[in-house]
CSV table of N, CA and C in Angstrom, one decimal:
chain,number,residue,atom,x,y,z
A,1,MET,N,-60.0,21.5,-22.8
A,1,MET,CA,-59.1,20.5,-22.4
A,1,MET,C,-58.9,19.6,-23.7
A,2,GLY,N,-57.7,19.4,-24.0
A,2,GLY,CA,-57.4,18.6,-25.2
A,2,GLY,C,-56.9,17.2,-24.8
A,3,THR,N,-57.8,16.3,-24.4
A,3,THR,CA,-57.4,15.0,-24.1
A,3,THR,C,-57.5,14.1,-25.4
A,4,GLU,N,-56.4,13.5,-25.7
A,4,GLU,CA,-56.3,12.7,-26.9
A,4,GLU,C,-56.8,11.3,-26.6
A,5,MET,N,-57.4,10.7,-27.6
A,5,MET,CA,-57.8,9.3,-27.5
A,5,MET,C,-56.5,8.5,-27.8
A,6,PRO,N,-56.3,7.5,-27.0
A,6,PRO,CA,-55.1,6.7,-27.2
A,6,PRO,C,-55.2,5.9,-28.6
A,7,PRO,N,-54.1,5.7,-29.2
A,7,PRO,CA,-54.2,4.9,-30.5
A,7,PRO,C,-54.8,3.6,-30.3
A,8,PRO,N,-55.5,3.1,-31.3
A,8,PRO,CA,-56.2,1.8,-31.1
A,8,PRO,C,-55.2,0.6,-30.8
A,9,ASP,N,-53.9,0.7,-31.2
A,9,ASP,CA,-52.9,-0.3,-30.9
A,9,ASP,C,-52.7,-0.4,-29.4
A,10,VAL,N,-52.6,0.8,-28.8
A,10,VAL,CA,-52.4,0.8,-27.3
A,10,VAL,C,-53.5,0.2,-26.6
A,11,ILE,N,-54.8,0.5,-27.0
A,11,ILE,CA,-55.9,0.0,-26.3
A,11,ILE,C,-56.0,-1.5,-26.6
A,12,ARG,N,-55.7,-2.0,-27.8
A,12,ARG,CA,-55.7,-3.4,-28.1
A,12,ARG,C,-54.6,-4.1,-27.2
A,13,ARG,N,-53.4,-3.6,-27.2
A,13,ARG,CA,-52.4,-4.2,-26.4
A,13,ARG,C,-52.8,-4.2,-24.9
A,14,TYR,N,-53.3,-3.2,-24.4
A,14,TYR,CA,-53.7,-3.2,-23.0
A,14,TYR,C,-54.8,-4.2,-22.7
A,15,ASN,N,-55.8,-4.4,-23.6
A,15,ASN,CA,-56.8,-5.4,-23.5
A,15,ASN,C,-56.2,-6.8,-23.5
A,16,GLU,N,-55.2,-7.0,-24.4
A,16,GLU,CA,-54.6,-8.3,-24.5
A,16,GLU,C,-53.9,-8.7,-23.2
A,17,ILE,N,-53.2,-7.7,-22.6
A,17,ILE,CA,-52.5,-7.9,-21.4
A,17,ILE,C,-53.6,-8.3,-20.3
A,18,MET,N,-54.6,-7.5,-20.2
A,18,MET,CA,-55.7,-7.7,-19.2
A,18,MET,C,-56.4,-9.1,-19.4
A,19,GLN,N,-56.4,-9.6,-20.6
A,19,GLN,CA,-57.1,-10.9,-20.8
A,19,GLN,C,-56.1,-12.0,-20.5
A,20,GLU,N,-54.8,-11.8,-20.8
A,20,GLU,CA,-53.8,-12.8,-20.7
A,20,GLU,C,-53.3,-13.0,-19.2
A,21,SER,N,-53.4,-11.9,-18.5
A,21,SER,CA,-52.9,-12.0,-17.1
A,21,SER,C,-53.6,-13.0,-16.2
A,22,PRO,N,-55.0,-13.0,-16.2
A,22,PRO,CA,-55.6,-14.1,-15.4
A,22,PRO,C,-55.3,-15.5,-15.8
A,23,LYS,N,-55.1,-15.7,-17.1
A,23,LYS,CA,-54.7,-17.0,-17.6
A,23,LYS,C,-53.4,-17.4,-17.1
A,24,LEU,N,-52.5,-16.5,-17.0
A,24,LEU,CA,-51.1,-16.7,-16.5
A,24,LEU,C,-51.2,-17.0,-15.0
A,25,VAL,N,-52.0,-16.3,-14.3
A,25,VAL,CA,-52.1,-16.5,-12.9
A,25,VAL,C,-52.7,-17.9,-12.6
A,26,GLN,N,-53.6,-18.3,-13.4
A,26,GLN,CA,-54.2,-19.6,-13.3
A,26,GLN,C,-53.2,-20.7,-13.5
A,27,LYS,N,-52.4,-20.5,-14.6
A,27,LYS,CA,-51.3,-21.5,-14.9
A,27,LYS,C,-50.3,-21.6,-13.8
A,28,ILE,N,-49.9,-20.5,-13.2
A,28,ILE,CA,-49.0,-20.4,-12.1
A,28,ILE,C,-49.5,-21.2,-10.9
A,29,THR,N,-50.8,-21.0,-10.7
A,29,THR,CA,-51.5,-21.7,-9.6
A,29,THR,C,-51.5,-23.2,-9.8
A,30,GLU,N,-51.8,-23.6,-11.0
A,30,GLU,CA,-51.8,-25.1,-11.3
A,30,GLU,C,-50.4,-25.7,-11.1
A,31,LEU,N,-49.4,-25.0,-11.6
A,31,LEU,CA,-48.0,-25.5,-11.5
A,31,LEU,C,-47.6,-25.5,-10.0
A,32,GLU,N,-48.0,-24.5,-9.2
A,32,GLU,CA,-47.7,-24.5,-7.8
A,32,GLU,C,-48.3,-25.7,-7.1
A,33,MET,N,-49.5,-26.1,-7.5
A,33,MET,CA,-50.2,-27.3,-6.9
A,33,MET,C,-49.4,-28.5,-7.3
A,34,ASP,N,-49.0,-28.6,-8.5
A,34,ASP,CA,-48.2,-29.8,-9.0
A,34,ASP,C,-46.9,-29.8,-8.2
A,35,ARG,N,-46.2,-28.7,-8.0
A,35,ARG,CA,-45.0,-28.6,-7.3
A,35,ARG,C,-45.2,-29.1,-5.8
A,36,ASN,N,-46.3,-28.7,-5.2
A,36,ASN,CA,-46.5,-29.1,-3.9
A,36,ASN,C,-46.8,-30.6,-3.7
A,37,GLU,N,-47.4,-31.1,-4.8
A,37,GLU,CA,-47.6,-32.6,-4.8
A,37,GLU,C,-46.3,-33.3,-4.9
A,38,HIS,N,-45.4,-32.8,-5.8
A,38,HIS,CA,-44.1,-33.4,-5.9
A,38,HIS,C,-43.3,-33.4,-4.6
A,39,LYS,N,-43.4,-32.2,-4.0
A,39,LYS,CA,-42.7,-32.0,-2.7
A,39,LYS,C,-43.2,-33.0,-1.7
A,40,LEU,N,-44.5,-33.2,-1.6
A,40,LEU,CA,-45.1,-34.2,-0.7
A,40,LEU,C,-44.7,-35.6,-0.9
A,41,VAL,N,-44.7,-36.0,-2.2
A,41,VAL,CA,-44.2,-37.3,-2.6
A,41,VAL,C,-42.7,-37.5,-2.2
A,42,GLU,N,-42.0,-36.4,-2.5
A,42,GLU,CA,-40.5,-36.5,-2.2
A,42,GLU,C,-40.3,-36.7,-0.6
A,43,GLU,N,-41.1,-35.9,0.2
A,43,GLU,CA,-40.9,-36.0,1.6
A,43,GLU,C,-41.4,-37.4,2.1
A,44,THR,N,-42.4,-38.0,1.4
A,44,THR,CA,-42.9,-39.3,1.8
A,44,THR,C,-41.9,-40.4,1.5
A,45,LEU,N,-41.2,-40.3,0.3
A,45,LEU,CA,-40.3,-41.3,-0.1
A,45,LEU,C,-38.9,-41.3,0.6
A,46,LYS,N,-38.5,-40.1,1.0
A,46,LYS,CA,-37.1,-40.0,1.6
A,46,LYS,C,-36.8,-40.9,2.7
A,47,PRO,N,-37.7,-41.1,3.7
A,47,PRO,CA,-37.4,-41.9,4.8
A,47,PRO,C,-37.5,-43.4,4.5
A,48,LEU,N,-38.0,-43.8,3.3
A,48,LEU,CA,-38.3,-45.2,3.0
A,48,LEU,C,-37.0,-45.9,2.6
A,49,ASP,N,-37.0,-47.2,2.7
A,49,ASP,CA,-35.9,-48.0,2.2
A,49,ASP,C,-35.7,-47.8,0.7
A,50,PRO,N,-34.5,-47.5,0.2
A,50,PRO,CA,-34.3,-47.3,-1.2
A,50,PRO,C,-34.7,-48.4,-2.1
A,51,SER,N,-34.6,-49.7,-1.6
A,51,SER,CA,-34.9,-50.8,-2.4
A,51,SER,C,-36.4,-51.2,-2.4
A,52,ARG,N,-37.2,-50.4,-1.6
A,52,ARG,CA,-38.7,-50.7,-1.6
A,52,ARG,C,-39.3,-50.3,-2.9
A,53,ARG,N,-40.3,-51.1,-3.2
A,53,ARG,CA,-41.1,-50.9,-4.5
A,53,ARG,C,-41.8,-49.6,-4.4
A,54,ALA,N,-41.8,-48.9,-5.6
A,54,ALA,CA,-42.6,-47.6,-5.7
A,54,ALA,C,-43.3,-47.6,-7.0
A,55,TYR,N,-44.4,-47.1,-7.1
A,55,TYR,CA,-45.1,-47.1,-8.4
A,55,TYR,C,-45.2,-45.6,-8.9
A,56,ARG,N,-45.0,-45.4,-10.1
A,56,ARG,CA,-45.0,-44.1,-10.7
A,56,ARG,C,-45.9,-44.1,-11.9
A,57,LEU,N,-46.7,-43.1,-12.0
A,57,LEU,CA,-47.6,-42.9,-13.2
A,57,LEU,C,-46.8,-42.1,-14.2
A,58,VAL,N,-46.6,-42.8,-15.4
A,58,VAL,CA,-45.9,-42.2,-16.5
A,58,VAL,C,-46.9,-42.1,-17.6
A,59,GLY,N,-47.4,-40.9,-17.9
A,59,GLY,CA,-48.5,-40.8,-18.8
A,59,GLY,C,-49.7,-41.4,-18.2
A,60,GLU,N,-50.2,-42.5,-18.9
A,60,GLU,CA,-51.4,-43.2,-18.4
A,60,GLU,C,-50.9,-44.6,-17.9
A,61,VAL,N,-49.6,-44.9,-17.8
A,61,VAL,CA,-49.1,-46.2,-17.5
A,61,VAL,C,-48.5,-46.2,-16.1
A,62,LEU,N,-48.9,-47.1,-15.2
A,62,LEU,CA,-48.3,-47.2,-13.9
A,62,LEU,C,-47.1,-48.1,-14.0
A,63,VAL,N,-45.9,-47.6,-13.6
A,63,VAL,CA,-44.7,-48.3,-13.7
A,63,VAL,C,-44.1,-48.6,-12.4
A,64,GLU,N,-43.6,-49.9,-12.2
A,64,GLU,CA,-43.1,-50.3,-11.0
A,64,GLU,C,-41.6,-50.0,-11.0
A,65,ARG,N,-41.1,-49.3,-10.0
A,65,ARG,CA,-39.7,-49.0,-9.8
A,65,ARG,C,-39.3,-49.1,-8.4
A,66,THR,N,-38.1,-48.7,-8.0
A,66,THR,CA,-37.7,-48.7,-6.6
A,66,THR,C,-37.7,-47.3,-6.1
A,67,VAL,N,-37.8,-47.0,-4.8
A,67,VAL,CA,-37.7,-45.7,-4.3
A,67,VAL,C,-36.5,-45.0,-4.8
A,68,GLU,N,-35.4,-45.7,-4.8
A,68,GLU,CA,-34.1,-45.2,-5.3
A,68,GLU,C,-34.2,-44.7,-6.7
A,69,GLU,N,-34.9,-45.3,-7.6
A,69,GLU,CA,-35.1,-44.9,-8.9
A,69,GLU,C,-36.1,-43.7,-9.1
A,70,VAL,N,-37.1,-43.7,-8.3
A,70,VAL,CA,-38.2,-42.8,-8.5
A,70,VAL,C,-37.8,-41.4,-7.8
A,71,LEU,N,-37.2,-41.4,-6.7
A,71,LEU,CA,-36.9,-40.2,-6.0
A,71,LEU,C,-36.1,-39.1,-6.8
A,72,PRO,N,-35.1,-39.5,-7.5
A,72,PRO,CA,-34.4,-38.4,-8.3
A,72,PRO,C,-35.2,-37.8,-9.4
A,73,SER,N,-36.1,-38.6,-10.0
A,73,SER,CA,-36.9,-38.0,-11.1
A,73,SER,C,-38.0,-37.1,-10.5
A,74,VAL,N,-38.5,-37.5,-9.3
A,74,VAL,CA,-39.5,-36.6,-8.6
A,74,VAL,C,-38.9,-35.3,-8.3
A,75,ALA,N,-37.7,-35.4,-7.7
A,75,ALA,CA,-36.9,-34.2,-7.3
A,75,ALA,C,-36.6,-33.3,-8.6
A,76,ALA,N,-36.2,-33.9,-9.7
A,76,ALA,CA,-35.9,-33.2,-10.9
A,76,ALA,C,-37.2,-32.5,-11.5
A,77,ASN,N,-38.3,-33.3,-11.4
A,77,ASN,CA,-39.5,-32.7,-11.9
A,77,ASN,C,-39.9,-31.5,-11.1
A,78,ARG,N,-39.8,-31.6,-9.8
A,78,ARG,CA,-40.1,-30.5,-8.9
A,78,ARG,C,-39.2,-29.3,-9.2
A,79,GLY,N,-38.0,-29.5,-9.5
A,79,GLY,CA,-37.1,-28.4,-9.9
A,79,GLY,C,-37.5,-27.8,-11.2
A,80,ASN,N,-37.9,-28.6,-12.1
A,80,ASN,CA,-38.4,-28.0,-13.4
A,80,ASN,C,-39.6,-27.2,-13.2
A,81,LEU,N,-40.5,-27.7,-12.3
A,81,LEU,CA,-41.7,-26.9,-12.0
A,81,LEU,C,-41.4,-25.6,-11.4
A,82,GLU,N,-40.4,-25.6,-10.5
A,82,GLU,CA,-40.0,-24.3,-9.8
A,82,GLU,C,-39.5,-23.3,-10.9
A,83,GLU,N,-38.7,-23.8,-11.8
A,83,GLU,CA,-38.1,-23.0,-12.9
A,83,GLU,C,-39.3,-22.4,-13.7
A,84,SER,N,-40.2,-23.2,-14.1
A,84,SER,CA,-41.4,-22.8,-14.9
A,84,SER,C,-42.2,-21.7,-14.2
A,85,ILE,N,-42.4,-22.0,-12.9
A,85,ILE,CA,-43.2,-21.0,-12.1
A,85,ILE,C,-42.5,-19.7,-12.0
A,86,ASN,N,-41.2,-19.7,-11.8
A,86,ASN,CA,-40.4,-18.5,-11.7
A,86,ASN,C,-40.4,-17.7,-13.1
A,87,THR,N,-40.3,-18.5,-14.2
A,87,THR,CA,-40.3,-17.9,-15.5
A,87,THR,C,-41.7,-17.2,-15.7
A,88,LEU,N,-42.8,-17.9,-15.4
A,88,LEU,CA,-44.1,-17.4,-15.6
A,88,LEU,C,-44.4,-16.2,-14.7
A,89,ARG,N,-43.8,-16.2,-13.5
A,89,ARG,CA,-44.0,-15.0,-12.6
A,89,ARG,C,-43.3,-13.8,-13.1
A,90,GLY,N,-42.1,-14.0,-13.7
A,90,GLY,CA,-41.3,-12.9,-14.3
A,90,GLY,C,-42.1,-12.4,-15.5
A,91,HIS,N,-42.7,-13.2,-16.3
A,91,HIS,CA,-43.5,-12.8,-17.4
A,91,HIS,C,-44.7,-12.0,-17.0
A,92,LEU,N,-45.3,-12.5,-15.9
A,92,LEU,CA,-46.5,-11.8,-15.4
A,92,LEU,C,-46.2,-10.4,-14.9
A,93,GLU,N,-45.1,-10.3,-14.2
A,93,GLU,CA,-44.6,-9.0,-13.6
A,93,GLU,C,-44.3,-8.1,-14.8
A,94,LYS,N,-43.7,-8.5,-15.9
A,94,LYS,CA,-43.4,-7.6,-17.0
A,94,LYS,C,-44.8,-7.2,-17.6
A,95,MET,N,-45.7,-8.1,-17.8
A,95,MET,CA,-47.0,-7.7,-18.4
A,95,MET,C,-47.7,-6.7,-17.5
A,96,GLN,N,-47.7,-6.9,-16.2
A,96,GLN,CA,-48.4,-6.0,-15.3
A,96,GLN,C,-47.7,-4.6,-15.3
A,97,LYS,N,-46.4,-4.6,-15.4
A,97,LYS,CA,-45.7,-3.4,-15.5
A,97,LYS,C,-46.0,-2.6,-16.8
A,98,GLU,N,-46.0,-3.4,-17.9
A,98,GLU,CA,-46.4,-2.8,-19.2
A,98,GLU,C,-47.8,-2.2,-19.1
A,99,ALA,N,-48.7,-2.9,-18.5
A,99,ALA,CA,-50.1,-2.5,-18.4
A,99,ALA,C,-50.2,-1.2,-17.6
A,100,THR,N,-49.5,-1.1,-16.5
A,100,THR,CA,-49.5,0.1,-15.7
A,100,THR,C,-48.9,1.2,-16.4
A,101,GLU,N,-47.8,1.0,-17.2
A,101,GLU,CA,-47.2,2.1,-17.9
A,101,GLU,C,-48.1,2.6,-19.0
A,102,LEU,N,-48.8,1.7,-19.7
A,102,LEU,CA,-49.8,2.1,-20.7
A,102,LEU,C,-50.9,2.9,-20.1
A,103,LYS,N,-51.4,2.4,-19.0
A,103,LYS,CA,-52.5,3.1,-18.3
A,103,LYS,C,-52.1,4.5,-17.9
A,104,THR,N,-50.9,4.6,-17.4
A,104,THR,CA,-50.4,5.9,-16.9
A,104,THR,C,-50.1,6.8,-18.1
A,105,LYS,N,-49.4,6.4,-19.0
A,105,LYS,CA,-48.9,7.2,-20.2
A,105,LYS,C,-50.1,7.7,-21.0
A,106,TYR,N,-51.1,6.8,-21.2
A,106,TYR,CA,-52.2,7.2,-22.1
A,106,TYR,C,-53.5,7.5,-21.3
A,107,ASN,N,-53.4,7.6,-20.0
A,107,ASN,CA,-54.5,7.9,-19.1
A,107,ASN,C,-55.7,7.0,-19.4
A,108,LEU,N,-55.5,5.7,-19.5
A,108,LEU,CA,-56.6,4.8,-19.8
A,108,LEU,C,-57.5,4.7,-18.6
A,109,GLN,N,-58.8,4.6,-18.9
A,109,GLN,CA,-59.8,4.5,-17.8
A,109,GLN,C,-60.3,3.0,-17.9
A,110,THR,N,-60.4,2.4,-16.7
A,110,THR,CA,-60.8,1.0,-16.7
A,110,THR,C,-62.0,0.9,-15.8
A,111,GLU,N,-62.9,-0.1,-16.1
A,111,GLU,CA,-64.0,-0.4,-15.2
A,111,GLU,C,-63.5,-1.3,-14.1
A,112,GLN,N,-63.9,-0.9,-12.9
A,112,GLN,CA,-63.5,-1.7,-11.7
A,112,GLN,C,-64.6,-1.9,-10.7
């Protein structure tokens, strides 16, 4: 049986993917938690009087605004988080697909 050893570049790339994937999953999870918090704040603020005072943490500074001023920025931030999550998920899917292709093409054996 003539089984070839995969080139070192292939093994290195596969290992990089396997190390980077969990980090990406963790980042997606963090962003999903942030998105859920933004959604909760948005749902809490919607029924309130638009002129009511609202406090928003910007960096390390607590800023006084009105609900009317805060709500659009919370919604925009949630939208940005959604986009980031979708981008990272797409990147993760590509990485997983590449890892599967490398594993299949070069018959890589992994510990599981």
